[in-house]
Amino acid sequence: MRELISFGFVGALGALSNLVCFYVLDFFNVWYLLNACLCFALAVSQNYVLNTAFTFKHSLKWRAYLSYVGANLFGLCVNLFVLALCQKLLLNPCLELLMPIFVELDSSVLRRGVLMCFQALGIICAFISNFLFAKFLIYKESQCD
């Protein structure tokens, strides 16, 4: 139970780091999909170090780090898909007819806030997909016996 709580806490710190990094890079007009990839690199590295040192109390190793990153790449793909889909929906001309406020999003603080919400949704979807991937493919009971 301690490992689960620690793992969740580390994941929350990773999500926070990801969102702060995303906000800063968006402020400098980094393309949103590249931004998400750079933030993933920061968060997955941070999570590896913290989970290895505190959650599972192992030593840091390059091979284990590469495996950890590889296992999280599927979640990155889910995150990028959700982020791109939300961005496409936001830019849909039909949306402007329904919500005139979105017409001004390109130059406003509101656009940055909406994009941050999309990134947070992407992180949540990635977390869910990573959990399901691990539970039903990696740690399937028949494979662990």
Coordinates of C-alpha atoms in Angstrom, one line a residue:
M1 CA 0.0 0.0 0.0
R2 CA 2.9 2.4 0.8
E3 CA 4.3 1.8 -2.8
L4 CA 0.9 2.6 -4.3
I5 CA 0.5 5.9 -2.3
S6 CA 4.1 6.8 -3.1
F7 CA 3.7 6.0 -6.8
G8 CA 0.5 8.2 -6.9
F9 CA 2.3 11.0 -5.2
V10 CA 5.2 10.8 -7.6
G11 CA 2.7 10.8 -10.5
A12 CA 1.0 13.9 -9.2
L13 CA 4.3 15.7 -9.0
G14 CA 5.1 14.6 -12.5
A15 CA 1.8 16.0 -13.7
L16 CA 2.4 19.3 -11.9
S17 CA 5.9 19.5 -13.4
N18 CA 4.5 18.7 -16.9
L19 CA 1.8 21.4 -16.6
V20 CA 4.2 24.1 -15.3
C21 CA 6.7 23.3 -18.1
F22 CA 3.8 23.3 -20.7
Y23 CA 2.7 26.7 -19.5
V24 CA 6.3 28.2 -19.7
L25 CA 7.0 26.7 -23.1
D26 CA 3.6 27.9 -24.4
F27 CA 4.4 31.4 -23.2
F28 CA 7.4 31.2 -25.5
N29 CA 5.1 30.0 -28.4
V30 CA 6.6 26.5 -28.6
W31 CA 4.4 24.4 -30.9
Y32 CA 1.9 22.6 -28.7
L33 CA 2.8 19.1 -29.8
L34 CA 6.5 19.7 -29.4
N35 CA 5.8 21.3 -26.1
A36 CA 3.9 18.2 -24.9
C37 CA 6.9 16.0 -25.9
L38 CA 9.4 18.2 -24.1
C39 CA 7.2 18.2 -21.0
F40 CA 6.9 14.4 -21.2
A41 CA 10.7 14.1 -21.2
L42 CA 10.9 16.2 -18.1
A43 CA 8.1 14.5 -16.2
V44 CA 9.0 10.9 -17.1
S45 CA 12.6 11.5 -16.1
Q46 CA 11.6 13.1 -12.8
N47 CA 9.1 10.2 -12.2
Y48 CA 11.8 7.6 -12.9
V49 CA 14.3 9.1 -10.5
L50 CA 11.7 9.6 -7.7
N51 CA 10.0 6.2 -8.1
T52 CA 13.4 4.4 -8.3
A53 CA 14.8 6.1 -5.3
F54 CA 11.8 6.5 -3.0
T55 CA 8.9 4.2 -4.1
F56 CA 10.8 1.1 -5.0
K57 CA 14.2 1.9 -3.4
H58 CA 16.4 0.7 -6.3
S59 CA 19.5 2.2 -7.8
L60 CA 19.3 4.3 -10.9
K61 CA 20.4 2.6 -14.1
W62 CA 20.4 3.7 -17.7
R63 CA 18.9 0.4 -19.0
A64 CA 16.1 0.6 -16.4
Y65 CA 15.5 4.3 -17.3
L66 CA 15.2 3.4 -21.0
S67 CA 12.7 0.6 -20.2
Y68 CA 10.7 3.0 -18.0
V69 CA 10.6 5.6 -20.8
G70 CA 9.7 3.0 -23.4
A71 CA 6.8 1.8 -21.2
N72 CA 5.5 5.3 -20.9
L73 CA 5.7 6.2 -24.7
F74 CA 2.2 4.7 -25.3
G75 CA 0.8 7.2 -22.8
L76 CA 2.6 10.0 -24.6
C77 CA 1.0 9.0 -27.8
V78 CA -2.4 9.0 -26.1
N79 CA -1.6 12.5 -24.6
L80 CA -0.6 13.8 -28.0
F81 CA -3.7 12.4 -29.7
V82 CA -6.0 14.0 -27.1
L83 CA -4.2 17.3 -27.2
A84 CA -4.3 17.4 -31.1
L85 CA -8.0 16.4 -31.1
C86 CA -8.9 19.1 -28.6
Q87 CA -6.9 21.6 -30.6
K88 CA -8.7 20.7 -33.8
L89 CA -12.1 20.9 -32.0
L90 CA -11.2 24.3 -30.7
L91 CA -10.3 25.6 -34.2
N92 CA -13.5 24.2 -35.7
P93 CA -15.4 27.0 -37.5
C94 CA -18.7 25.6 -36.2
L95 CA -17.6 26.2 -32.7
E96 CA -17.3 29.9 -33.4
L97 CA -21.0 30.1 -34.2
L98 CA -21.8 28.4 -30.9
M99 CA -19.4 30.3 -28.7
P100 CA -18.3 33.7 -29.9
I101 CA -15.7 34.0 -27.1
F102 CA -13.5 31.4 -28.9
V103 CA -13.0 33.8 -31.8
E104 CA -10.6 35.9 -29.7
L105 CA -8.7 32.9 -28.2
D106 CA -5.6 33.3 -30.4
S107 CA -4.4 36.4 -28.7
S108 CA -5.8 36.0 -25.2
V109 CA -4.9 34.5 -21.8
L110 CA -8.0 32.4 -22.2
R111 CA -6.4 30.5 -25.1
R112 CA -3.5 29.5 -22.9
G113 CA -5.9 28.4 -20.1
V114 CA -7.9 26.3 -22.5
L115 CA -4.7 24.7 -23.9
M116 CA -3.5 23.9 -20.4
C117 CA -6.9 22.2 -19.7
F118 CA -6.3 20.2 -22.9
Q119 CA -2.9 19.1 -21.7
A120 CA -4.3 18.2 -18.3
L121 CA -6.9 16.1 -20.0
G122 CA -4.2 14.4 -22.1
I123 CA -2.2 13.6 -19.0
I124 CA -5.3 12.1 -17.4
C125 CA -6.0 10.0 -20.5
A126 CA -2.3 8.9 -20.7
F127 CA -2.4 7.9 -17.0
I128 CA -5.5 5.8 -17.5
S129 CA -4.1 4.1 -20.7
N130 CA -0.8 3.4 -19.0
F131 CA -2.5 1.8 -16.0
L132 CA -4.8 -0.3 -18.3
F133 CA -1.8 -1.3 -20.5
A134 CA 0.2 -2.3 -17.4
K135 CA -2.7 -4.2 -15.7
F136 CA -4.0 -6.1 -18.7
L137 CA -0.8 -6.6 -20.8
I138 CA 2.3 -6.3 -18.7
Y139 CA 1.1 -7.6 -15.3
K140 CA -1.6 -10.0 -16.5
E141 CA -2.0 -12.8 -13.9
S142 CA -1.3 -15.6 -16.3
Q143 CA 2.0 -14.0 -17.3
C144 CA 3.2 -13.3 -13.7
D145 CA 2.7 -16.9 -12.4

